[in-house]
Coordinates of C-alpha atoms in Angstrom, one line a residue:
M1 CA 14.1 3.8 17.6
T2 CA 12.2 5.5 14.7
N3 CA 8.5 4.7 14.6
Y4 CA 6.3 4.4 11.6
D5 CA 2.6 3.7 10.8
V6 CA 3.5 1.1 8.2
I7 CA 6.7 -0.7 7.4
V8 CA 6.9 -2.4 4.0
V9 CA 9.6 -5.0 3.6
G10 CA 10.8 -5.5 0.1
A11 CA 10.6 -3.1 -2.9
G12 CA 9.5 -5.4 -5.7
H13 CA 6.1 -4.9 -7.4
A14 CA 4.1 -5.8 -4.3
G15 CA 6.3 -3.7 -2.0
C16 CA 6.2 -0.6 -4.3
E17 CA 2.4 -0.7 -4.6
A18 CA 2.0 -1.3 -0.8
A19 CA 4.2 1.6 0.2
A20 CA 2.7 4.0 -2.4
A21 CA -0.9 3.2 -1.4
A22 CA -0.4 3.4 2.4
A23 CA 1.7 6.6 2.1
R24 CA -0.7 8.4 -0.3
L25 CA -3.6 7.6 2.0
G26 CA -1.7 9.4 4.8
S27 CA 0.3 6.8 6.7
K28 CA 3.9 7.4 7.5
V29 CA 5.7 4.6 5.7
L30 CA 9.2 3.0 5.8
L31 CA 10.1 1.0 2.7
I32 CA 13.0 -1.2 3.5
T33 CA 14.9 -3.0 0.7
M34 CA 18.1 -4.9 0.4
N35 CA 19.1 -2.8 -2.7
M36 CA 17.7 0.6 -3.5
Q37 CA 19.1 0.3 -7.1
T38 CA 16.6 -2.4 -7.9
M39 CA 13.3 -1.0 -6.7
G40 CA 10.4 -2.2 -8.8
Q41 CA 12.8 -4.4 -10.8
M42 CA 11.5 -6.7 -13.5
S43 CA 13.4 -9.8 -12.3
C44 CA 12.3 -12.0 -15.1
N45 CA 10.6 -11.0 -18.4
P46 CA 10.6 -7.3 -19.4
A47 CA 6.8 -7.2 -19.9
M48 CA 3.5 -6.4 -18.1
G49 CA 0.1 -7.7 -18.7
G50 CA -1.0 -10.6 -20.9
I51 CA -3.9 -13.0 -20.6
A52 CA -5.9 -12.1 -17.4
K53 CA -2.8 -10.3 -16.1
G54 CA -3.6 -7.3 -18.3
Q55 CA -7.0 -7.1 -16.6
I56 CA -5.2 -7.0 -13.2
V57 CA -3.0 -4.1 -14.2
R58 CA -6.0 -2.1 -15.4
E59 CA -7.8 -2.9 -12.1
I60 CA -4.8 -1.7 -10.1
D61 CA -4.9 1.5 -12.1
A62 CA -8.7 1.9 -11.6
L63 CA -8.2 1.6 -7.8
G64 CA -5.5 4.2 -7.8
G65 CA -2.4 2.1 -7.9
L66 CA 0.6 3.1 -10.0
S67 CA 1.6 0.0 -12.0
G68 CA -0.4 1.1 -15.0
I69 CA 1.2 4.5 -15.1
I70 CA 4.7 3.2 -14.6
T71 CA 4.1 0.6 -17.4
D72 CA 2.8 3.2 -19.9
R73 CA 5.8 5.5 -19.2
T74 CA 8.2 2.7 -20.1
T75 CA 6.4 0.8 -22.8
I76 CA 8.4 -0.1 -26.0
Q77 CA 5.7 -2.3 -27.6
F78 CA 1.9 -2.7 -26.9
R79 CA -0.4 -5.4 -28.1
M80 CA -4.0 -6.3 -27.3
L81 CA -4.1 -10.1 -27.1
N82 CA -7.1 -12.3 -28.1
R83 CA -8.7 -9.8 -30.4
S84 CA -10.1 -12.7 -32.4
K85 CA -12.2 -13.7 -29.3
G86 CA -14.9 -11.9 -27.4
P87 CA -14.1 -8.7 -25.4
A88 CA -14.0 -10.7 -22.1
M89 CA -10.9 -12.4 -23.4
W90 CA -9.1 -9.2 -24.7
S91 CA -5.9 -8.7 -22.6
P92 CA -3.4 -5.8 -23.0
R93 CA 0.3 -6.7 -22.9
S94 CA 3.3 -4.5 -23.2
Q95 CA 7.1 -4.9 -23.6
N96 CA 8.9 -2.6 -21.3
D97 CA 12.3 -1.0 -20.9
R98 CA 13.5 -2.9 -17.9
W99 CA 15.9 -0.2 -16.6
R100 CA 13.4 2.7 -17.2
F101 CA 10.7 0.7 -15.4
S102 CA 12.7 0.4 -12.2
E103 CA 13.8 4.0 -12.5
E104 CA 10.2 5.3 -12.9
W105 CA 9.1 3.3 -9.9
R106 CA 11.9 4.8 -7.7
L107 CA 11.2 8.4 -9.0
A108 CA 7.5 8.0 -8.3
L109 CA 8.1 6.7 -4.8
E110 CA 10.6 9.4 -4.0
Q111 CA 8.0 12.0 -4.9
I112 CA 5.6 10.7 -2.2
E113 CA 6.3 12.7 0.9
N114 CA 5.2 10.2 3.5
I115 CA 7.7 7.5 2.4
D116 CA 11.2 7.0 4.0
F117 CA 13.7 4.5 2.6
Y118 CA 16.2 2.3 4.2
Q119 CA 18.7 -0.2 2.7
D120 CA 19.1 -3.3 4.8
T121 CA 17.7 -6.8 5.2
A122 CA 14.7 -7.2 7.5
D123 CA 15.7 -10.0 9.7
R124 CA 12.9 -10.3 12.2
I125 CA 9.5 -8.9 13.1
T126 CA 8.8 -7.9 16.7
V127 CA 5.5 -8.8 18.3
R128 CA 3.7 -7.9 21.5
N129 CA 0.4 -9.3 22.8
G130 CA -0.4 -10.8 19.4
K131 CA 0.3 -7.6 17.4
V132 CA 3.3 -6.8 15.3
T133 CA 5.3 -3.9 16.6
G134 CA 8.1 -3.5 14.1
I135 CA 11.2 -5.1 12.6
I136 CA 14.9 -5.6 13.4
T137 CA 17.3 -5.6 10.5
A138 CA 20.3 -7.8 9.8
M139 CA 22.6 -4.9 11.0
G140 CA 20.6 -4.8 14.3
V141 CA 18.7 -1.6 13.6
A142 CA 15.2 -1.6 15.1
F143 CA 12.2 0.2 13.6
G144 CA 8.8 0.5 15.3
A145 CA 5.6 0.1 13.4
R146 CA 1.8 -0.1 13.9
A147 CA 1.6 -2.4 10.9
V148 CA 4.1 -4.4 8.8
V149 CA 3.7 -5.6 5.2
L150 CA 6.0 -8.4 4.1
T151 CA 6.7 -8.6 0.4
N152 CA 9.9 -10.7 0.4
G153 CA 9.6 -12.1 -3.2
T154 CA 12.1 -14.9 -3.9
F155 CA 14.6 -13.8 -1.3
L156 CA 13.5 -16.0 1.7
N157 CA 16.2 -18.6 1.9
G158 CA 16.6 -18.3 -1.9
L159 CA 18.8 -20.9 -3.6
I160 CA 19.9 -20.5 -7.2
H161 CA 20.5 -23.6 -9.4
I162 CA 22.6 -23.8 -12.6
G163 CA 23.3 -27.4 -13.5
E164 CA 25.2 -29.1 -10.7
K165 CA 26.1 -25.8 -9.1
N166 CA 23.9 -23.9 -6.6
L167 CA 24.5 -20.7 -4.7
S168 CA 22.6 -18.7 -2.1
G169 CA 20.7 -15.8 -3.6
G170 CA 17.3 -14.1 -4.0
R171 CA 18.1 -13.5 -7.7
A172 CA 21.3 -13.4 -9.7
G173 CA 23.9 -11.2 -8.1
E174 CA 21.8 -10.5 -4.9
K175 CA 22.0 -12.3 -1.6
A176 CA 19.2 -14.3 0.0
A177 CA 17.3 -13.2 3.2
R178 CA 18.0 -15.7 6.0
G179 CA 16.3 -14.7 9.2
M180 CA 12.7 -13.9 8.5
T181 CA 11.5 -17.5 7.8
A182 CA 12.8 -18.8 11.1
C183 CA 11.2 -15.9 12.9
L184 CA 7.8 -16.5 11.4
L185 CA 8.1 -20.2 12.1
E186 CA 8.8 -19.4 15.8
H187 CA 5.5 -17.5 15.8
G188 CA 3.5 -20.5 14.5
F189 CA 3.4 -20.0 10.8
I190 CA 3.7 -22.9 8.3
S191 CA 6.1 -22.5 5.4
G192 CA 6.8 -24.4 2.1
R193 CA 9.2 -24.2 -0.8
M194 CA 8.5 -23.2 -4.4
K195 CA 10.6 -22.6 -7.4
T196 CA 10.7 -20.5 -10.5
G197 CA 13.1 -19.9 -13.3
T198 CA 14.4 -17.5 -15.9
P199 CA 15.9 -17.9 -19.4
P200 CA 19.4 -16.8 -20.6
R201 CA 19.9 -13.2 -21.7
L202 CA 21.5 -12.8 -25.1
D203 CA 23.6 -10.2 -27.0
S204 CA 21.4 -8.7 -29.7
R205 CA 24.5 -8.0 -31.8
T206 CA 25.0 -11.7 -32.3
I207 CA 21.5 -12.6 -33.3
N208 CA 20.4 -13.1 -37.0
Y209 CA 16.9 -11.5 -37.0
R210 CA 16.6 -11.8 -40.8
V211 CA 15.7 -15.5 -40.5
M212 CA 13.1 -14.9 -37.7
E213 CA 9.5 -13.9 -37.8
E214 CA 9.0 -10.3 -36.8
Q215 CA 6.2 -9.5 -34.3
K216 CA 5.3 -5.8 -34.4
G217 CA 3.1 -4.0 -31.9
D218 CA -0.5 -2.8 -32.6
E219 CA -0.8 -0.2 -35.4
Q220 CA -2.9 1.9 -33.0
P221 CA -1.5 1.0 -29.6
G222 CA -3.5 1.3 -26.4
K223 CA -2.2 1.8 -22.9
F224 CA -2.9 0.5 -19.4
S225 CA -3.8 3.6 -17.3
F226 CA -7.2 5.2 -17.6
S227 CA -5.8 8.5 -16.5
Q228 CA -4.6 11.4 -18.7
Q229 CA -1.1 11.2 -17.2
T230 CA 0.1 8.9 -19.9
R231 CA 0.0 8.5 -23.7
P232 CA 0.2 5.5 -26.0
V233 CA 3.7 4.4 -26.9
E234 CA 5.3 5.8 -30.1
N235 CA 8.2 4.3 -32.1
Q236 CA 7.5 0.8 -31.0
L237 CA 10.3 -1.9 -31.1
S238 CA 9.6 -5.3 -32.6
C239 CA 9.9 -8.7 -31.0
F240 CA 10.9 -11.8 -33.0
I241 CA 9.8 -15.4 -33.0
T242 CA 11.9 -18.5 -33.6
Y243 CA 11.6 -22.2 -32.6
T244 CA 13.4 -25.1 -31.0
N245 CA 13.8 -28.2 -33.1
S246 CA 14.5 -31.9 -32.6
E247 CA 18.3 -31.4 -32.5
V248 CA 17.9 -28.8 -29.8
H249 CA 15.8 -31.2 -27.8
E250 CA 18.3 -34.0 -28.0
I251 CA 21.1 -31.7 -26.8
L252 CA 19.0 -30.6 -23.9
K253 CA 18.2 -34.2 -23.0
E254 CA 21.9 -35.0 -22.8
G255 CA 22.1 -32.6 -19.9
F256 CA 19.2 -34.1 -17.9
D257 CA 21.6 -36.2 -15.7
R258 CA 23.2 -32.9 -14.6
S259 CA 19.8 -31.1 -14.2
P260 CA 18.9 -30.1 -10.7
M261 CA 15.2 -30.5 -11.6
F262 CA 15.6 -34.2 -12.6
S263 CA 18.2 -35.1 -10.0
G264 CA 16.0 -34.1 -7.1
R265 CA 18.2 -31.2 -5.9
I266 CA 15.3 -28.8 -6.3
E267 CA 12.7 -29.4 -3.6
G268 CA 10.3 -26.6 -4.5
I269 CA 7.3 -27.0 -6.9
G270 CA 7.6 -25.0 -10.1
P271 CA 4.9 -23.1 -12.0
R272 CA 2.7 -25.5 -14.1
Y273 CA 1.9 -22.9 -16.7
C274 CA 5.4 -21.5 -17.2
P275 CA 7.6 -24.6 -17.3
S276 CA 11.3 -24.7 -18.1
I277 CA 12.4 -25.8 -21.5
E278 CA 13.7 -29.1 -20.1
D279 CA 10.3 -29.6 -18.5
K280 CA 8.5 -28.9 -21.8
I281 CA 10.5 -31.4 -23.8
N282 CA 10.1 -34.0 -21.0
R283 CA 6.3 -33.5 -20.6
F284 CA 5.5 -32.9 -24.3
A285 CA 7.9 -35.4 -25.8
D286 CA 5.7 -35.6 -29.0
R287 CA 6.2 -31.9 -29.8
E288 CA 8.7 -31.4 -32.5
R289 CA 9.3 -27.7 -31.7
H290 CA 8.5 -25.0 -29.1
Q291 CA 7.9 -21.4 -29.8
L292 CA 10.5 -18.8 -28.5
F293 CA 10.1 -15.0 -28.3
V294 CA 13.2 -12.8 -28.7
E295 CA 12.3 -9.7 -26.7
P296 CA 14.3 -6.5 -26.4
E297 CA 15.1 -5.4 -22.8
G298 CA 15.1 -1.7 -23.6
R299 CA 15.6 1.0 -26.2
Q300 CA 19.3 1.7 -25.3
T301 CA 20.6 -1.8 -24.6
V302 CA 21.6 -4.8 -26.8
E303 CA 20.5 -7.3 -24.1
V304 CA 17.5 -9.4 -25.1
Y305 CA 15.3 -11.9 -23.2
L306 CA 14.7 -15.3 -24.7
N307 CA 11.1 -15.9 -23.6
G308 CA 10.2 -19.6 -23.5
F309 CA 13.7 -20.9 -22.8
S310 CA 13.8 -20.9 -19.0
S311 CA 16.4 -23.4 -17.9
S312 CA 18.5 -24.6 -15.0
L313 CA 20.7 -26.9 -17.1
P314 CA 24.5 -26.5 -17.1
I315 CA 25.8 -23.4 -19.0
D316 CA 27.6 -25.5 -21.6
V317 CA 24.3 -27.4 -22.4
Q318 CA 22.3 -24.2 -22.6
L319 CA 24.8 -22.6 -25.0
K320 CA 25.2 -25.7 -27.2
A321 CA 21.4 -26.0 -27.6
L322 CA 21.0 -22.3 -28.3
H323 CA 23.4 -22.5 -31.2
K324 CA 21.1 -25.0 -32.9
I325 CA 18.2 -22.6 -32.9
K326 CA 17.4 -20.7 -36.1
G327 CA 18.9 -17.2 -35.8
L328 CA 20.9 -17.9 -32.7
E329 CA 23.7 -19.9 -34.3
Q330 CA 26.3 -17.3 -33.2
A331 CA 24.5 -16.0 -30.1
R332 CA 26.5 -15.0 -27.1
I333 CA 25.1 -15.3 -23.6
F334 CA 25.2 -12.3 -21.2
R335 CA 23.7 -14.3 -18.4
P336 CA 22.7 -18.0 -18.3
G337 CA 19.2 -19.2 -17.3
Y338 CA 18.8 -20.5 -13.8
A339 CA 16.2 -21.8 -11.4
I340 CA 15.6 -20.4 -8.0
E341 CA 13.7 -22.0 -5.0
Y342 CA 12.5 -20.0 -2.1
D343 CA 10.3 -20.1 1.0
Y344 CA 6.6 -19.2 0.9
F345 CA 3.8 -19.3 3.4
P346 CA 0.6 -21.1 2.4
P347 CA -2.0 -18.3 2.1
E348 CA -4.8 -20.0 4.1
Q349 CA -3.0 -18.4 7.0
L350 CA -4.4 -15.0 5.8
K351 CA -7.6 -13.1 6.0
H352 CA -9.2 -11.7 2.8
S353 CA -7.6 -8.3 3.8
L354 CA -4.2 -10.1 3.5
E355 CA -3.7 -9.6 7.2
T356 CA -2.3 -12.8 8.9
K357 CA -4.6 -14.7 11.2
L358 CA -1.9 -15.4 13.7
I359 CA -0.5 -11.9 14.2
E360 CA -2.6 -8.7 14.0
H361 CA -1.5 -5.9 11.8
L362 CA 0.9 -8.2 9.9
Y363 CA 0.2 -8.5 6.2
F364 CA 1.7 -10.7 3.5
A365 CA 1.7 -9.8 -0.3
G366 CA 3.3 -11.3 -3.4
Q367 CA 5.4 -14.4 -3.8
I368 CA 5.5 -15.0 0.0
N369 CA 1.8 -16.0 -0.6
G370 CA 2.7 -18.5 -3.4
T371 CA 1.9 -16.4 -6.4
T372 CA 4.0 -15.8 -9.5
G373 CA 4.0 -12.7 -11.7
Y374 CA 4.5 -9.0 -11.4
E375 CA 0.8 -8.3 -11.8
E376 CA -0.4 -10.8 -9.2
A377 CA 2.2 -9.3 -6.8
G378 CA 1.4 -5.7 -7.5
C379 CA -2.4 -6.1 -6.8
Q380 CA -1.7 -7.9 -3.6
G381 CA 0.7 -5.2 -2.5
L382 CA -1.9 -2.5 -3.3
M383 CA -4.6 -4.3 -1.3
A384 CA -2.3 -4.9 1.6
G385 CA -1.1 -1.3 1.7
I386 CA -4.7 0.0 1.6
N387 CA -6.0 -2.4 4.2
A388 CA -3.0 -1.8 6.6
H389 CA -3.8 1.9 6.5
L390 CA -7.6 1.4 6.9
K391 CA -7.1 -0.9 9.9
L392 CA -4.9 1.7 11.7
H393 CA -7.8 4.1 11.3
D394 CA -10.4 1.6 12.5
K395 CA -12.1 1.4 9.1
E396 CA -13.5 -1.7 7.4
P397 CA -11.0 -3.4 5.0
L398 CA -11.4 -3.1 1.3
I399 CA -12.3 -6.6 0.1
L400 CA -13.2 -7.2 -3.5
R401 CA -15.7 -9.9 -4.5
R402 CA -15.1 -12.5 -7.2
S403 CA -17.8 -10.8 -9.2
E404 CA -16.1 -7.4 -8.9
A405 CA -12.5 -8.0 -10.0
Y406 CA -9.8 -10.4 -11.0
I407 CA -8.1 -9.2 -7.9
G408 CA -11.0 -10.5 -5.9
V409 CA -10.8 -13.9 -7.7
L410 CA -7.0 -14.1 -7.0
I411 CA -7.2 -13.3 -3.3
D412 CA -10.3 -15.5 -2.7
D413 CA -8.6 -18.4 -4.5
L414 CA -5.5 -18.0 -2.3
I415 CA -7.3 -17.7 1.0
T416 CA -10.0 -20.4 0.2
K417 CA -8.2 -22.9 -1.9
S418 CA -4.5 -22.1 -1.0
T419 CA -1.9 -23.2 -3.4
E420 CA 0.8 -25.9 -3.6
E421 CA 2.4 -24.5 -6.8
P422 CA 3.1 -21.0 -8.0
Y423 CA -0.3 -19.4 -8.6
R424 CA -0.8 -17.6 -11.9
M425 CA -4.0 -15.8 -12.9
F426 CA -6.0 -17.0 -16.0
T427 CA -9.3 -15.8 -17.4
S428 CA -10.6 -19.4 -16.8
R429 CA -10.2 -18.8 -13.0
A430 CA -12.9 -16.1 -13.1
E431 CA -16.4 -17.5 -13.4
H432 CA -17.7 -14.0 -14.1
R433 CA -15.2 -13.0 -16.7
S434 CA -17.8 -11.5 -19.1
L435 CA -18.3 -8.8 -16.4
L436 CA -14.6 -8.5 -15.5
R437 CA -13.3 -7.1 -18.8
Q438 CA -10.2 -5.0 -19.2
D439 CA -12.2 -2.2 -20.8
N440 CA -14.6 -1.7 -17.9
A441 CA -12.1 -2.0 -15.0
D442 CA -12.5 1.8 -14.4
I443 CA -16.3 1.5 -14.3
R444 CA -16.1 -1.4 -11.8
L445 CA -13.5 -0.1 -9.4
T446 CA -12.8 3.6 -9.7
A447 CA -15.6 4.5 -7.3
K448 CA -14.0 2.2 -4.7
G449 CA -10.6 3.8 -5.3
Y450 CA -12.2 7.3 -4.9
T451 CA -14.0 6.4 -1.7
T452 CA -10.8 4.9 -0.3
G453 CA -8.9 8.0 -1.1
L454 CA -6.4 6.9 -3.8
V455 CA -8.3 8.2 -6.9
S456 CA -8.6 11.9 -7.5
E457 CA -11.9 13.6 -8.0
S458 CA -11.0 14.5 -11.6
Q459 CA -10.3 10.9 -12.4
Y460 CA -13.6 9.8 -10.7
W461 CA -15.6 12.4 -12.8
Q462 CA -13.8 11.2 -15.9
V463 CA -15.3 7.7 -15.3
L464 CA -18.7 9.1 -14.7
K465 CA -18.5 11.0 -18.0
K466 CA -17.5 7.8 -19.8
Q467 CA -20.5 6.0 -18.4
E468 CA -22.8 8.9 -19.2
Q469 CA -21.6 9.1 -22.8
A470 CA -21.8 5.3 -23.4
A471 CA -25.4 5.3 -22.0
G472 CA -26.4 8.3 -24.1
L473 CA -24.9 6.7 -27.3
E474 CA -26.7 3.4 -26.6
Y475 CA -30.0 5.3 -26.2
F476 CA -29.4 7.1 -29.5
L477 CA -28.8 3.7 -31.2
R478 CA -32.0 2.4 -29.9
K479 CA -34.2 5.2 -31.1
S480 CA -32.6 6.0 -34.5
S481 CA -33.2 4.0 -37.7
L482 CA -31.4 3.6 -41.0
H483 CA -33.1 3.3 -44.5
P484 CA -32.2 0.2 -46.5
D485 CA -30.7 2.4 -49.3
K486 CA -28.1 3.6 -46.8
A487 CA -27.7 0.5 -44.8
N488 CA -27.4 -2.2 -47.5
P489 CA -24.3 -1.2 -49.3
M490 CA -22.4 -1.2 -46.0
L491 CA -24.0 -4.5 -44.9
V492 CA -23.1 -6.2 -48.2
S493 CA -19.5 -4.9 -48.0
R494 CA -19.4 -6.5 -44.5
E495 CA -20.7 -9.8 -45.9
T496 CA -23.9 -9.8 -43.9
E497 CA -27.5 -9.9 -45.1
P498 CA -29.2 -6.7 -46.3
V499 CA -32.4 -5.4 -44.8
A500 CA -35.8 -4.8 -46.5
V501 CA -37.2 -2.0 -44.2
K502 CA -35.9 0.8 -42.0
T503 CA -34.0 -0.8 -39.2
K504 CA -32.8 0.5 -35.8
L505 CA -29.1 1.2 -35.5
Y506 CA -29.2 -0.9 -32.4
S507 CA -30.4 -4.0 -34.3
L508 CA -27.8 -3.5 -37.0
L509 CA -25.0 -3.2 -34.3
L510 CA -26.0 -6.6 -33.0
R511 CA -24.5 -8.2 -36.0
P512 CA -20.9 -9.3 -35.3
Q513 CA -19.6 -7.8 -38.6
V514 CA -20.9 -4.3 -37.9
S515 CA -19.3 -1.7 -35.7
I516 CA -20.3 1.8 -34.6
A517 CA -17.7 3.2 -36.9
D518 CA -19.4 1.4 -39.8
L519 CA -22.8 2.8 -38.8
A520 CA -21.4 6.3 -38.5
E521 CA -20.1 6.2 -42.1
V522 CA -23.6 5.7 -43.4
S523 CA -25.7 7.6 -40.8
E524 CA -25.1 11.3 -40.8
E525 CA -27.3 11.6 -37.7
L526 CA -25.1 9.2 -35.7
K527 CA -21.9 10.9 -37.0
A528 CA -23.2 14.3 -35.9
Y529 CA -24.3 13.0 -32.5
I530 CA -20.9 11.6 -31.8
A531 CA -19.2 14.8 -32.9
A532 CA -21.6 17.2 -31.1
N533 CA -21.2 15.3 -27.8
R534 CA -17.5 14.7 -28.2
I535 CA -17.9 11.1 -27.4
S536 CA -14.6 9.4 -26.6
E537 CA -13.3 6.3 -28.2
D538 CA -13.5 4.5 -24.8
S539 CA -17.2 5.4 -24.5
I540 CA -17.9 4.3 -28.1
N541 CA -16.3 0.9 -27.3
E542 CA -18.2 0.6 -24.0
A543 CA -21.5 1.2 -25.8
A544 CA -20.7 -1.3 -28.5
I545 CA -19.8 -4.0 -26.1
S546 CA -22.9 -3.3 -24.0
V547 CA -25.1 -3.7 -27.1
K548 CA -23.5 -6.7 -28.7
Y549 CA -23.2 -8.7 -25.5
Q550 CA -26.2 -7.4 -23.5
S551 CA -27.9 -10.8 -23.2
Y552 CA -24.8 -12.5 -21.9
I553 CA -24.1 -9.6 -19.5
E554 CA -27.6 -9.6 -18.1
K555 CA -27.6 -13.4 -17.5
E556 CA -24.2 -13.1 -15.7
K557 CA -25.5 -10.2 -13.5
E558 CA -28.6 -12.3 -12.6
F559 CA -26.3 -15.2 -11.6
V560 CA -24.1 -12.9 -9.6
E561 CA -27.1 -11.6 -7.7
R562 CA -28.1 -15.1 -6.8
M563 CA -24.6 -16.1 -5.7
N564 CA -24.2 -12.9 -3.7
R565 CA -27.0 -14.0 -1.4
F566 CA -24.6 -16.7 -0.1
E567 CA -21.8 -14.1 0.1
E568 CA -23.9 -12.1 2.5
V569 CA -24.6 -15.0 4.9
Y570 CA -21.7 -14.5 7.2
L571 CA -20.0 -17.0 9.5
K572 CA -18.3 -16.1 12.7
P573 CA -14.5 -16.6 12.7
D574 CA -14.7 -18.6 15.9
F575 CA -17.4 -20.9 14.5
D576 CA -17.0 -24.4 16.0
Y577 CA -17.4 -26.7 12.9
Y578 CA -16.6 -29.8 15.0
A579 CA -19.8 -29.2 16.9
L580 CA -21.8 -30.0 13.8
P581 CA -21.7 -33.8 13.4
S582 CA -23.9 -33.6 10.3
L583 CA -20.9 -32.1 8.4
S584 CA -18.5 -34.6 6.8
L585 CA -15.2 -35.0 8.6
E586 CA -13.3 -33.6 5.7
A587 CA -15.7 -30.5 5.6
R588 CA -15.1 -30.0 9.4
Q589 CA -11.4 -30.1 8.9
K590 CA -11.3 -27.8 5.9
L591 CA -13.7 -25.3 7.4
A592 CA -11.9 -25.2 10.6
A593 CA -8.6 -24.6 8.8
V594 CA -9.8 -21.9 6.4
K595 CA -12.4 -20.2 8.7
P596 CA -14.5 -18.8 5.9
I597 CA -16.2 -15.5 6.4
S598 CA -19.4 -16.4 4.5
I599 CA -21.4 -19.4 3.2
G600 CA -20.3 -18.3 -0.3
Q601 CA -16.6 -18.7 0.6
A602 CA -17.3 -22.0 2.3
S603 CA -18.9 -23.3 -0.8
R604 CA -15.7 -22.8 -2.8
I605 CA -13.5 -24.8 -0.4
S606 CA -12.3 -28.1 -1.9
G607 CA -13.8 -31.0 0.1
V608 CA -16.9 -29.0 1.2
S609 CA -19.9 -30.6 -0.6
P610 CA -23.3 -29.1 -1.4
A611 CA -24.7 -31.3 1.4
D612 CA -22.3 -29.7 3.8
I613 CA -23.4 -26.2 2.7
S614 CA -27.0 -27.2 3.3
V615 CA -26.2 -28.2 6.8
L616 CA -24.5 -24.8 7.4
L617 CA -27.5 -23.0 5.9
V618 CA -29.9 -24.8 8.2
Y619 CA -27.7 -24.0 11.3
V620 CA -27.3 -20.4 10.4
G621 CA -31.0 -20.1 9.7
K622 CA -31.7 -21.2 13.3

């Protein structure tokens, strides 16, 4: 039997990040996958990022993960979403070449010396004295391990639904994994069922794009990775927008009696915020139309993804409805939409390190924890891979607070609140989102990645330089003034009030209509300062945000400092909550189930009231 430090089961987004992180930190890793041709595959939409998800990809990159680099290398269109709102809401999103994305992941992993690969199905884990010791595959091959990370995706007892037909599978064309759920249940874990879905894939040659609305990428596209290893995309491809209509809705309704969702054949709970098209027209019956995005799957293929038309209706109904959509009257289907339900394990069974509470050195990451989305999976895989390695070397786990990262929000939500439906990240979930912007993910997290060992010294110094440049520029803006003769023409052109006296550049920049670029056009001193110090665009943006939103940022930091006092009041994992009769019965039950690590975490558990927290504080104070 071959022995490894860490075995990672599954080579989706979570598995790839977990294997890469543990191996780059020095662990000997085995990555086991059912199909080596689909490593890092985009199983659903060919895109990365989006609202809040884009922040997660940038955080992965800042910590030393690879998702941002892989994304940049395969981008075919880039857009910064929510530009009309404040910077806390800006979210990068890219369309990607689906096949190149998977290829880049495999090439990147193969270049990491400490990773071995094996194609088979992990059937069981082996356990001795409460610690995981390895896995046994479906073909009976045993591998030993000091730690195991399970990232099984939608493959655990996966069942695909198309109309009245269903078939076993983890995704179209690939078999389900049968043994692992039963094995984990034998060890005392609790499982549940969830479902997700995907839309039909269409033949681009049969689509009339002339009658659709073209959606181009940004004129000056950005990128996800903070490193110098990648460059912004060139020669972007367009997406296109079309809509459903009342005739489409009526056709879809005709198929409801054969829909697995409405007939009760699907047991799993689907994602609330990414519903199927039949769910949309059922829940939002008053809507006359729903927006659809026609998205290219790559530069060299004619296959396109119909975003917004996820469906498990019979194939004939899907096709009939599609042909009533503007621009899709002659469209041919490459693959129909389908729903898939699968096993997951409610995440209150985990620690914040993503190690299971029941079995030591066993970690769960990705959809096995009830999340949905490549980005949510990738960040969990990264954290599980890091923490598996750290534990094997008797080091403290890397745990991010809610005030430090969206990743911290996601994991804390899962562990503390659990989830009964596929969990998707939104900016609204982060109470400190003004601090957790996509632009400052490197400032927030690169030092942690460097200390952990995943971020290079050159990358770390690049971030320090960015901070130094931004601080220096902000200081210059505070001490330099502009005469009305120079300032007012620019201010009037920006439709803001002129000034009567010399005014600090800092004060002028506080106006929403004014940018640093505007000031540099009329201030020779500022323009010379930026040029002489070779201040990067990232540093300029950081300084501008710091100035314009300083009052909000300072208030948020004060709030975080107050809340962190609760995060630093720790609770023992074996705390007997039933011994405190002053706690409500619900609080005792919830606290005993979750086993919070701090008063702060306890305060976020549903059913634990402020009065219960006061009782805990009194007891801990004693």
